mmCIF file of C-alpha atoms in Angstrom:
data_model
loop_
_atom_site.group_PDB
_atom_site.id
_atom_site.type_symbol
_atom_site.label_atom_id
_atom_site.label_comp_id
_atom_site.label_asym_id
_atom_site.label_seq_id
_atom_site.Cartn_x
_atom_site.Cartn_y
_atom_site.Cartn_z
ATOM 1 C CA UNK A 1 172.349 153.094 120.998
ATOM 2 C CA UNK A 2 171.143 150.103 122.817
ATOM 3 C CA UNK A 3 174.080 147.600 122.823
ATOM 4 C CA UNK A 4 176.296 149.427 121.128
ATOM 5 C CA UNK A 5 179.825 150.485 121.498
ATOM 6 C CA UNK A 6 180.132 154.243 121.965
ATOM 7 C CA UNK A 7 183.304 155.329 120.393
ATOM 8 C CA UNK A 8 182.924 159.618 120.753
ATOM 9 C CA UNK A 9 181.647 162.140 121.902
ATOM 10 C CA UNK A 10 180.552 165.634 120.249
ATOM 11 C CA UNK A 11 179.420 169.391 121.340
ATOM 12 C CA UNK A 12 177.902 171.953 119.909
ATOM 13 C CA UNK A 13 177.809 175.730 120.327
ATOM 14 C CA UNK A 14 175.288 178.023 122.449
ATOM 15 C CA UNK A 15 172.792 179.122 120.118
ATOM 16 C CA UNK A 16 174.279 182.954 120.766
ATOM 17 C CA UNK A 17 177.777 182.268 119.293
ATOM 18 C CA UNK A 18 177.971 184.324 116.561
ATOM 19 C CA UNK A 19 181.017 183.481 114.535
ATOM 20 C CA UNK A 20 183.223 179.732 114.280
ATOM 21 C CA UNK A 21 185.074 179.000 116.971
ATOM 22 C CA UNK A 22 188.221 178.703 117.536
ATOM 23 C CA UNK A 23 190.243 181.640 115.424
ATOM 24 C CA UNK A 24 193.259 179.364 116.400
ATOM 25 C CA UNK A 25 194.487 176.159 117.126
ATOM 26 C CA UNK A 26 193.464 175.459 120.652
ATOM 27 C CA UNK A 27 194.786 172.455 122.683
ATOM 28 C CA UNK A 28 193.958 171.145 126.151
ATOM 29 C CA UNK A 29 197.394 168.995 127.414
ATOM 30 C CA UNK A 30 194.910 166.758 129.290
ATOM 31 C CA UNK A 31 191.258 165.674 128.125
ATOM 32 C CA UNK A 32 190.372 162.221 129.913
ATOM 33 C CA UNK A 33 186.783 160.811 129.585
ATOM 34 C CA UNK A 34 185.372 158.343 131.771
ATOM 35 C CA UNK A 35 182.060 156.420 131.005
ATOM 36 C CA UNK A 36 179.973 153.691 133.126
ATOM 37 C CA UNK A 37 177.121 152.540 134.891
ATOM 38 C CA UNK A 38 175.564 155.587 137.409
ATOM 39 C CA UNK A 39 173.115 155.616 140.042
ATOM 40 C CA UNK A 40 169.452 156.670 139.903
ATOM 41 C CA UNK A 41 169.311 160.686 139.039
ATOM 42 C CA UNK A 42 167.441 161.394 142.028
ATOM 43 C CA UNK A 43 169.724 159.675 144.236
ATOM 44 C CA UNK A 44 172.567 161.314 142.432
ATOM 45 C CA UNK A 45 174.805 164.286 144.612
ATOM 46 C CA UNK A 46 177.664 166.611 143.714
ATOM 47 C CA UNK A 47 180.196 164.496 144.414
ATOM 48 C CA UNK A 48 181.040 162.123 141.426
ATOM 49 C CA UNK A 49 182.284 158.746 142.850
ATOM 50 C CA UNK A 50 179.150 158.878 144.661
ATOM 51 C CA UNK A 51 177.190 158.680 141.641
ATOM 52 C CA UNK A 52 179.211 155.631 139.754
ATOM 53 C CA UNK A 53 177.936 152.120 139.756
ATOM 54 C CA UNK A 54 180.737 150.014 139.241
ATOM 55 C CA UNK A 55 183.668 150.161 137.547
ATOM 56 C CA UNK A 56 184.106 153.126 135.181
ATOM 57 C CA UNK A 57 186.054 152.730 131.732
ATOM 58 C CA UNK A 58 188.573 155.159 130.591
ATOM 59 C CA UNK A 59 187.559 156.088 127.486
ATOM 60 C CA UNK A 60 189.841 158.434 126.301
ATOM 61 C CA UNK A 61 193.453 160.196 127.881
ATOM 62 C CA UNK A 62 195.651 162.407 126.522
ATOM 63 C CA UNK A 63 196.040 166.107 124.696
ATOM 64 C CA UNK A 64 193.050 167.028 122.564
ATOM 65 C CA UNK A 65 193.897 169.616 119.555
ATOM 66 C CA UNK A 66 190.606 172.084 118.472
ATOM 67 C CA UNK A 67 191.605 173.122 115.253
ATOM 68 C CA UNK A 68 190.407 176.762 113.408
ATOM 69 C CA UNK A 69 186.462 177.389 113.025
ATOM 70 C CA UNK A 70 185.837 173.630 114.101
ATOM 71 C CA UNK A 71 182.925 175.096 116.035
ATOM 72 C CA UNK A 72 180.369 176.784 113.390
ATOM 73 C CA UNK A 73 178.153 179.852 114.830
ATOM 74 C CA UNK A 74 175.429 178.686 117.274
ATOM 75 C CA UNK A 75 172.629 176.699 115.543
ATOM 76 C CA UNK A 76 170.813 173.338 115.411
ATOM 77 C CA UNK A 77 173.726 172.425 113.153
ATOM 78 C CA UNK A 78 176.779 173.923 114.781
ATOM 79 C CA UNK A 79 178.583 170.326 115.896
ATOM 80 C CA UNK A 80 182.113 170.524 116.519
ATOM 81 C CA UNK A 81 183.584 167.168 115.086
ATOM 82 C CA UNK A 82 183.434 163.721 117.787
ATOM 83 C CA UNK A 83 186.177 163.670 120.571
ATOM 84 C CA UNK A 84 187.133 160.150 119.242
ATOM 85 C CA UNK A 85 187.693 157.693 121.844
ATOM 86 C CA UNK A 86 190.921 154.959 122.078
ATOM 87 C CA UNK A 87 188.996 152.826 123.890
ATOM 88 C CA UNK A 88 185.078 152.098 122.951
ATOM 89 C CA UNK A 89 181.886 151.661 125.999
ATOM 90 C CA UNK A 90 179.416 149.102 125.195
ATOM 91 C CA UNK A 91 176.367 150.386 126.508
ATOM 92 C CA UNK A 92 173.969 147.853 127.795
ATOM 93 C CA UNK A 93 171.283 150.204 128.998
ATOM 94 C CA UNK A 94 170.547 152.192 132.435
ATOM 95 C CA UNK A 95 171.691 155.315 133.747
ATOM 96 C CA UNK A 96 175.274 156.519 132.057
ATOM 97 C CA UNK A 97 177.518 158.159 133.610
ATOM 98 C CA UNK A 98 180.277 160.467 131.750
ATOM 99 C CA UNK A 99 182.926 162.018 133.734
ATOM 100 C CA UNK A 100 185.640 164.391 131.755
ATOM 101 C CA UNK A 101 188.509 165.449 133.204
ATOM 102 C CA UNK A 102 190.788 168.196 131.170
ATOM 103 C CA UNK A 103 193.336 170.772 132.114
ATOM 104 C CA UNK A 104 193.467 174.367 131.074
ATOM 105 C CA UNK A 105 193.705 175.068 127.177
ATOM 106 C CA UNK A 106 196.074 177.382 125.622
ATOM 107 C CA UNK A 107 193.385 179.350 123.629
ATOM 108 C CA UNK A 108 189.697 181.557 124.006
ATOM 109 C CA UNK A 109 186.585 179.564 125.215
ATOM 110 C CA UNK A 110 182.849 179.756 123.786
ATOM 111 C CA UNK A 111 179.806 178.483 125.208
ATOM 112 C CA UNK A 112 177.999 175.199 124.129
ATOM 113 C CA UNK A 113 174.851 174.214 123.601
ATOM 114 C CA UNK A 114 173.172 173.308 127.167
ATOM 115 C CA UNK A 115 170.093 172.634 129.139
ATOM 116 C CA UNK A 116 169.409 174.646 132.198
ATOM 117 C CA UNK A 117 168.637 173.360 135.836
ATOM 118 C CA UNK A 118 165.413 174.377 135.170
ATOM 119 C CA UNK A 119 164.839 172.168 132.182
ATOM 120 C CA UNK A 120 162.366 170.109 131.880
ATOM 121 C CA UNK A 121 163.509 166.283 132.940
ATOM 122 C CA UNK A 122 166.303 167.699 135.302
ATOM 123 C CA UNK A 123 167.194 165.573 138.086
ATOM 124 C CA UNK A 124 164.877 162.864 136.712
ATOM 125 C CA UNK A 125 166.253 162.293 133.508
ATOM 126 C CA UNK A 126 169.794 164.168 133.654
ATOM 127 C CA UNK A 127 171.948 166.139 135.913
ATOM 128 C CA UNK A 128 175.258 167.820 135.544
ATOM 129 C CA UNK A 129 178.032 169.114 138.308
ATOM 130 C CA UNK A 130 181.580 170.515 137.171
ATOM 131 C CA UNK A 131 184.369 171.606 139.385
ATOM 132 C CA UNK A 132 187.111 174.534 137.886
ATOM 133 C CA UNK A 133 190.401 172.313 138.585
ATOM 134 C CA UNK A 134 191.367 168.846 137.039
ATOM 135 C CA UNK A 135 191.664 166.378 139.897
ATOM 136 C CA UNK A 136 188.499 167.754 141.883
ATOM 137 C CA UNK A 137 186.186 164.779 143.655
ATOM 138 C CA UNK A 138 182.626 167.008 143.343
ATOM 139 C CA UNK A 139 181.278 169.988 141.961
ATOM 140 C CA UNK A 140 178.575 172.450 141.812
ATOM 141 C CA UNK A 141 175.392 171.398 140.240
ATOM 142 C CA UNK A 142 175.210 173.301 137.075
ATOM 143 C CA UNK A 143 173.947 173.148 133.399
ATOM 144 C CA UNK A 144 173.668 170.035 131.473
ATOM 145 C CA UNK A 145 175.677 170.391 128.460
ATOM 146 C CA UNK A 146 173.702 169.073 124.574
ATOM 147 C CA UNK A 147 175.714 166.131 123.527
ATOM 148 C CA UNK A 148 175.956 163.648 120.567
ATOM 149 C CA UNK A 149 177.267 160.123 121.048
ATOM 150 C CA UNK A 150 178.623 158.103 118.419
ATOM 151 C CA UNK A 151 179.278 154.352 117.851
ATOM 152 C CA UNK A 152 180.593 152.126 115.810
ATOM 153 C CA UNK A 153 183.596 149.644 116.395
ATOM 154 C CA UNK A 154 187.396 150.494 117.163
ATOM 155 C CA UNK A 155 189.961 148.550 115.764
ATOM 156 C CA UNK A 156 193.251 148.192 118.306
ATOM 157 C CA UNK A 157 196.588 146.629 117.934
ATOM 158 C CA UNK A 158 195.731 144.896 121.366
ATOM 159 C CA UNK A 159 193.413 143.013 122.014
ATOM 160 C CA UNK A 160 192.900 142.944 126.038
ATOM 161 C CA UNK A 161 191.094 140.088 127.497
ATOM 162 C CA UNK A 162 192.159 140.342 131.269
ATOM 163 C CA UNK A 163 193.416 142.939 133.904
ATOM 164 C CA UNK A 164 193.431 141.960 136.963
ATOM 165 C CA UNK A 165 195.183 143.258 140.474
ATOM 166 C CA UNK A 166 195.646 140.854 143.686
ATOM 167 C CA UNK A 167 197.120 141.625 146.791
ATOM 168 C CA UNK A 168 199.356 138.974 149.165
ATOM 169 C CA UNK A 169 201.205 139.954 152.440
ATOM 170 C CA UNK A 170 202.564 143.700 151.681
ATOM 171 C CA UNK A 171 202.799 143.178 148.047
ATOM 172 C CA UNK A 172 200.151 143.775 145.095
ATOM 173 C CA UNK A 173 200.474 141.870 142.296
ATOM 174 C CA UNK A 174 199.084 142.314 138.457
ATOM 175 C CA UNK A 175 198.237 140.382 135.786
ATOM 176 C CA UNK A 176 196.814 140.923 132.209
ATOM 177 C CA UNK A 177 196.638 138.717 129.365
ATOM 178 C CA UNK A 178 196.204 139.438 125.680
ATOM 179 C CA UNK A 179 194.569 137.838 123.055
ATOM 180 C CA UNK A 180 196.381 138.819 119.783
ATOM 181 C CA UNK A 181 199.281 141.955 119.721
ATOM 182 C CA UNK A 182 199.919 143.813 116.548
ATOM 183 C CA UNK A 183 201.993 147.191 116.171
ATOM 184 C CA UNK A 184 202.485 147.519 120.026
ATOM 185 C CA UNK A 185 205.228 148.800 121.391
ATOM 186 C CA UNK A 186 204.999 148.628 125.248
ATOM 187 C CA UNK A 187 203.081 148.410 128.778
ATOM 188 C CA UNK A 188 203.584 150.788 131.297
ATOM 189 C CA UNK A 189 201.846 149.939 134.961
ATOM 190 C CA UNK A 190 200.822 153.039 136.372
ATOM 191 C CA UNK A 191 199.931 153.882 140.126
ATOM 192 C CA UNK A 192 197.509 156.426 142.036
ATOM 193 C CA UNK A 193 196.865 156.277 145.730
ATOM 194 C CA UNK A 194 193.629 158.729 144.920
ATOM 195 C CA UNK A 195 192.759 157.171 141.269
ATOM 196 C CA UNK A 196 192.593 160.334 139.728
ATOM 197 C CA UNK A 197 196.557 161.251 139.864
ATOM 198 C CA UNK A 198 198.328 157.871 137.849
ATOM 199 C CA UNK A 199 202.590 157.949 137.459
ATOM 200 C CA UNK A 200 204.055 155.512 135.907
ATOM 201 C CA UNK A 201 206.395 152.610 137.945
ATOM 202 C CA UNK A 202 207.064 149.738 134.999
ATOM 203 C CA UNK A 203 206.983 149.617 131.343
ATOM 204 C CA UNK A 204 207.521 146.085 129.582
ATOM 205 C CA UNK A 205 208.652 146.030 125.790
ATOM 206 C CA UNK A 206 206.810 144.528 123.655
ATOM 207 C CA UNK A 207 209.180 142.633 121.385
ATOM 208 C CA UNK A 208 207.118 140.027 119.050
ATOM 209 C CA UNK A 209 203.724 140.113 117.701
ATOM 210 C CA UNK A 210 201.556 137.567 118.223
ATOM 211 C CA UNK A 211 197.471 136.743 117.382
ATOM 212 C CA UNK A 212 197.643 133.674 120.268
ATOM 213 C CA UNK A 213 196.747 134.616 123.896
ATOM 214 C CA UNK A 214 199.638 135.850 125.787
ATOM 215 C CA UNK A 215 199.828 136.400 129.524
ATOM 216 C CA UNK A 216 202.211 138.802 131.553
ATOM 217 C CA UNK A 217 202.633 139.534 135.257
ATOM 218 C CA UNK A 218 204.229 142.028 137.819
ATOM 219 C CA UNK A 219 204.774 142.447 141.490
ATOM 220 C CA UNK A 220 204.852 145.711 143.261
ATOM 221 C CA UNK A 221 206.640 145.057 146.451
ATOM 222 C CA UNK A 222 206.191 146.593 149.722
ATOM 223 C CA UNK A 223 203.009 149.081 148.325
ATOM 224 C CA UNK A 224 201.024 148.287 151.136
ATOM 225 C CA UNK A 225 203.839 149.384 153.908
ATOM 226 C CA UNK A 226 203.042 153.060 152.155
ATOM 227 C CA UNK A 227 199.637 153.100 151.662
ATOM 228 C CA UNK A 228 196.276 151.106 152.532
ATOM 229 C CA UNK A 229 194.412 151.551 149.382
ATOM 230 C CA UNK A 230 195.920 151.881 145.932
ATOM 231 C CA UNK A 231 195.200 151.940 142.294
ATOM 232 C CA UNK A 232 196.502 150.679 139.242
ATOM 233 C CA UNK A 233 195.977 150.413 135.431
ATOM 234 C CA UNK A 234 197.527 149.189 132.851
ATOM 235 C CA UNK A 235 199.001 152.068 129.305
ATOM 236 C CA UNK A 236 198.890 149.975 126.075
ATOM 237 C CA UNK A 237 201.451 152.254 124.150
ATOM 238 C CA UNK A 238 201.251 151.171 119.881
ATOM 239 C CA UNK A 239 204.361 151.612 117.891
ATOM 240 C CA UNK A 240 203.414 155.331 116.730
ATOM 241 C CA UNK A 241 203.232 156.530 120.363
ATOM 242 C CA UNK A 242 199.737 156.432 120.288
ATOM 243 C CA UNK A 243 197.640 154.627 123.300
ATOM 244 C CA UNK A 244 194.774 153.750 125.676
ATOM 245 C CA UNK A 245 194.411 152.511 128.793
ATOM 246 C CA UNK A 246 192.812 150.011 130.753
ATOM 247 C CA UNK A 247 190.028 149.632 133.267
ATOM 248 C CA UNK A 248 190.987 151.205 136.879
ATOM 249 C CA UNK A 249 191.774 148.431 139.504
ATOM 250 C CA UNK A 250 191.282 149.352 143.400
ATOM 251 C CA UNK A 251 193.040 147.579 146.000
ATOM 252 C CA UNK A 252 193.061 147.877 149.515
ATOM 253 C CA UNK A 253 195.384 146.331 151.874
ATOM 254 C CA UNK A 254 193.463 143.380 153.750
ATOM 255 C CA UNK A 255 194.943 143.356 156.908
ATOM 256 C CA UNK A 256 196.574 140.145 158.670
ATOM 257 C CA UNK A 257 196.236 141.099 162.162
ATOM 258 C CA UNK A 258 192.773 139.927 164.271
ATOM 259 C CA UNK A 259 192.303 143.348 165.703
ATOM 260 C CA UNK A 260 194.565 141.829 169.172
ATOM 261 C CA UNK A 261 197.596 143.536 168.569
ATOM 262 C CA UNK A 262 197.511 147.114 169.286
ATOM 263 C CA UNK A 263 200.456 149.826 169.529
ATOM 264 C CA UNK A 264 199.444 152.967 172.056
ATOM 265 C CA UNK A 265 199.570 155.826 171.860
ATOM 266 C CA UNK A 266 199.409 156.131 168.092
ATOM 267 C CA UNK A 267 200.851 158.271 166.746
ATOM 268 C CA UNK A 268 204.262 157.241 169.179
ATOM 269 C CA UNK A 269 206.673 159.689 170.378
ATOM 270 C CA UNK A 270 209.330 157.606 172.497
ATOM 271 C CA UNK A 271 207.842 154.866 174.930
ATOM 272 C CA UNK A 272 204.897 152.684 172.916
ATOM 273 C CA UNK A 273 203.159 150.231 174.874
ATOM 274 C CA UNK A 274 202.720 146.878 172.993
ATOM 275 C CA UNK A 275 199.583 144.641 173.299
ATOM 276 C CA UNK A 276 198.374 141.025 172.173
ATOM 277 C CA UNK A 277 197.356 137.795 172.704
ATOM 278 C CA UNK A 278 198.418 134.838 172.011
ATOM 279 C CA UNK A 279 196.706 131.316 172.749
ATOM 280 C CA UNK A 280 199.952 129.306 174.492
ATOM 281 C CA UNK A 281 203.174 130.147 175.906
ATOM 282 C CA UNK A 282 205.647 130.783 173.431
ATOM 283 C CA UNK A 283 208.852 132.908 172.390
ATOM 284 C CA UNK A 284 207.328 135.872 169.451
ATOM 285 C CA UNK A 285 209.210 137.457 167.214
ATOM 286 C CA UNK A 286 208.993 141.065 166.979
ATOM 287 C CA UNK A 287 209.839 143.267 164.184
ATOM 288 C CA UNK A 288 209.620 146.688 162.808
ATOM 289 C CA UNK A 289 210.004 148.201 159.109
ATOM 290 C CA UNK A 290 209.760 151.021 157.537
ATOM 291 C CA UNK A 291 207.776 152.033 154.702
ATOM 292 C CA UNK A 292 210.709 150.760 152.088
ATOM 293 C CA UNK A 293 210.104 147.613 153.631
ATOM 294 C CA UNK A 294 213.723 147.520 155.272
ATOM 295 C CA UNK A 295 213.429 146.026 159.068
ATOM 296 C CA UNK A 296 215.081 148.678 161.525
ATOM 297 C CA UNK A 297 214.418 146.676 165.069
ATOM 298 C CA UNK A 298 213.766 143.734 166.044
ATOM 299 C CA UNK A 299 213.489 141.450 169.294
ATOM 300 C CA UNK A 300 212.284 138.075 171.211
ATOM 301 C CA UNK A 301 209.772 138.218 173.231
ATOM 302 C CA UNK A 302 208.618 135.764 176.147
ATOM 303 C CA UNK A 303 205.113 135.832 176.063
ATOM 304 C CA UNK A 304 202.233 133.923 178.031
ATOM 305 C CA UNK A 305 199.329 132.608 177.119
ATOM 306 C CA UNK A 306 196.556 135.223 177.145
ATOM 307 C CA UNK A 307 196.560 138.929 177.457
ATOM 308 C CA UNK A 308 200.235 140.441 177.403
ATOM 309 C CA UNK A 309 201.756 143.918 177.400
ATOM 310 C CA UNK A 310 205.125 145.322 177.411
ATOM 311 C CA UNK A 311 206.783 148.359 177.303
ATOM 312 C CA UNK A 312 209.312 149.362 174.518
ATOM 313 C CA UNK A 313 211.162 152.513 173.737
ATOM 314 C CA UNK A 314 210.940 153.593 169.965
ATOM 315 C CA UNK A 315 212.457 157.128 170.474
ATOM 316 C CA UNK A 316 215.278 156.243 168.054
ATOM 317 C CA UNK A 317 212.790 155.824 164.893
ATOM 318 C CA UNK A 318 212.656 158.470 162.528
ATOM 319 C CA UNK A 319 209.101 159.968 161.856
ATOM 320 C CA UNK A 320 207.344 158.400 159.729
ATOM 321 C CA UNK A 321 204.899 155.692 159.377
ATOM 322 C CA UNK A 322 206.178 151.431 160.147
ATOM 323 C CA UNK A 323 204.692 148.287 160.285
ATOM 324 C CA UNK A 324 205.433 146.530 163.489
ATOM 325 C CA UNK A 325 205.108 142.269 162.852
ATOM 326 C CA UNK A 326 204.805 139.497 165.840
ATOM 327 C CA UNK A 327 205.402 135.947 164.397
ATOM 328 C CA UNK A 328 205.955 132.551 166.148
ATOM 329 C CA UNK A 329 204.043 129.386 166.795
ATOM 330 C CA UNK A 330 201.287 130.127 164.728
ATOM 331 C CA UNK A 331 201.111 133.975 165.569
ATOM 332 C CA UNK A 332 201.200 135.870 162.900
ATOM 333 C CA UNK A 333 199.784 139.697 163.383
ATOM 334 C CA UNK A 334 200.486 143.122 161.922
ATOM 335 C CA UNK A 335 199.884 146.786 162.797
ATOM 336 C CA UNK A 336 200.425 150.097 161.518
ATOM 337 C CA UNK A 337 201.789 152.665 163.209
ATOM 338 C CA UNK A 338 203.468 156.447 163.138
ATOM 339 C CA UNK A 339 206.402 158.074 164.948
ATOM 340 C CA UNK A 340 206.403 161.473 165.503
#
């Protein structure tokens, strides 16, 4: 399967199953798979972020339906059929990591087809961990389920040739461009602040198809006054509903300030004390917002050259968390704090 595109994925039942599998239609509301580049298997642990290398491509999202007797009786031949994916993996060689994700299903469950930890080749050649809820970030180690990859190609209305996610000031900003668009319907931007939970905060029509490149753009303002890391991907939705999604973009929040200004105590209750430096005498300006990005205080401040310090009463904020800003005469320095 050397440099080839992997396009599903299929399972086959324990070797004690008796009768077909399922006796009715089953269907899991969520079944996500994940593929990419992993670490070593002996340097691999329980936790399954630790053990990607790189960026991982979502392969698949969405329900998955079982339908009746898909799953023959436990044998060498028992294959369900391929889990197809919307989105194909080239595989280039190395370790491979697979990571599925998948609620609860509304039907029975039957064992597959799997190699114990005892196995021959385990953790050398293979390892498995699983976790019981959707969004977990590790597992247990456990048995390494006996699975067939296809491959082949994948033909798609879109043809992606870019994502990409940039950050200036408090904003994040994200741009994609397409080579050809046929059948599509629209692009939703979708957020996660722990990449595993996504909700969606734009969708852009898609009006006109087109086989030249085509390049489109979006700023989410003020992110960064709610968060300090954030992630984003992009939901290419085709005309009959169907879709896929792109590759998973991380961005944290590269901070401005030069580690001088400091608010104490942190979290504040009423009186914060202020500190920075600044390399002349000069008038700052000093401003708070909140996490909407909406200033709620502001001042002038006569500062020296050097160390300075002052003394400023914030009992009147809400709780929550702000950014406090000093600008003037080439000052220009940021900090985080929360009001309790």
């Amino acid at each position: 399967m050397l440099n080839q595109n992997i396009t599903g994925i299929a399972f086959r039942s324990s070797a004690t199953v008796t009768e077909p599998w399922p006796t009715a239609t089953t269907i899991y509301p969520n079944y996500d798979i994940y593929m990419g580049k992993s670490v070593l298997v002996q340097n691999s642990t329980n936790f399954y972020a630790e053990n990607e290398s790189g960026a991982q491509t979502q392969v698949r999202s969405g329900s998955l339906t079982i339908n009746v007797n898909d799953y023959p009786a436990g044998g060498a031949s028992s294959w369900g059929p391929p889990i197809q994916f919307s989105t194909g993996y080239n595989y280039t060689g190395g370790n491979l990591a697979i990571l599925i994700r998948h609620d609860a299903s509304n039907g029975t469950t039957k064992a597959n087809n799997a190699l114990g930890v005892s196995t021959g080749g385990y953790n050398s050649l293979f390892k498995a961990c699983w976790q019981g809820t959707y969004a977990g970030p590790g597992g247990t180690q456990g048995n390494f389920s006996v699975i067939r990859l296809s491959s082949g190609s994948i033909s798609l209305p879109v043809a992606l040739t870019n994502f990409n996610c940039s950050s200036f000031g408090y904003h994040a900003r994200i741009d994609w461009e397409t080579a050809s668009e046929k059948n599509m319907k629209s692009y939703i931007i979708e957020t996660s602040f722990d990449g595993i939970q996504f909700e969606a905060i734009h969708t852009l029509p898609v009006k006109t198809e087109s086989i030249t490149a085509k390049k489109y753009s979006y700023t989410d303002y003020n992110i960064f006054l709610r968060t300090e890391t954030v992630f984003y991907r992009l939901k290419m939705v085709e005309a009959d509903g169907s879709f896929k999604h792109s590759n998973v973009n991380k961005l944290n929040f590269g901070k401005a300030r030069s580690g001088n200004l400091v608010v104490y105590p942190n979290p504040v209750t009423s009186i914060a004390n202020i500190s920075y430096t600044v390399s002349f005498d000069a008038d700052v300006s000093f401003r708070i917002y909140d996490i909407t990005g909406k200033e709620v205080y502001s001042d002038i401040l006569k500062s020296v050259k050097g160390n300075n310090s002052i003394l400023t009463d914030l009992g009147h904020l809400e709780k929550g968390y702000y950014i406090l800003k000093l600008t003037g005469d080439g000052l220009e320095d940021s900090y985080k704090f929360l009001k309790n």
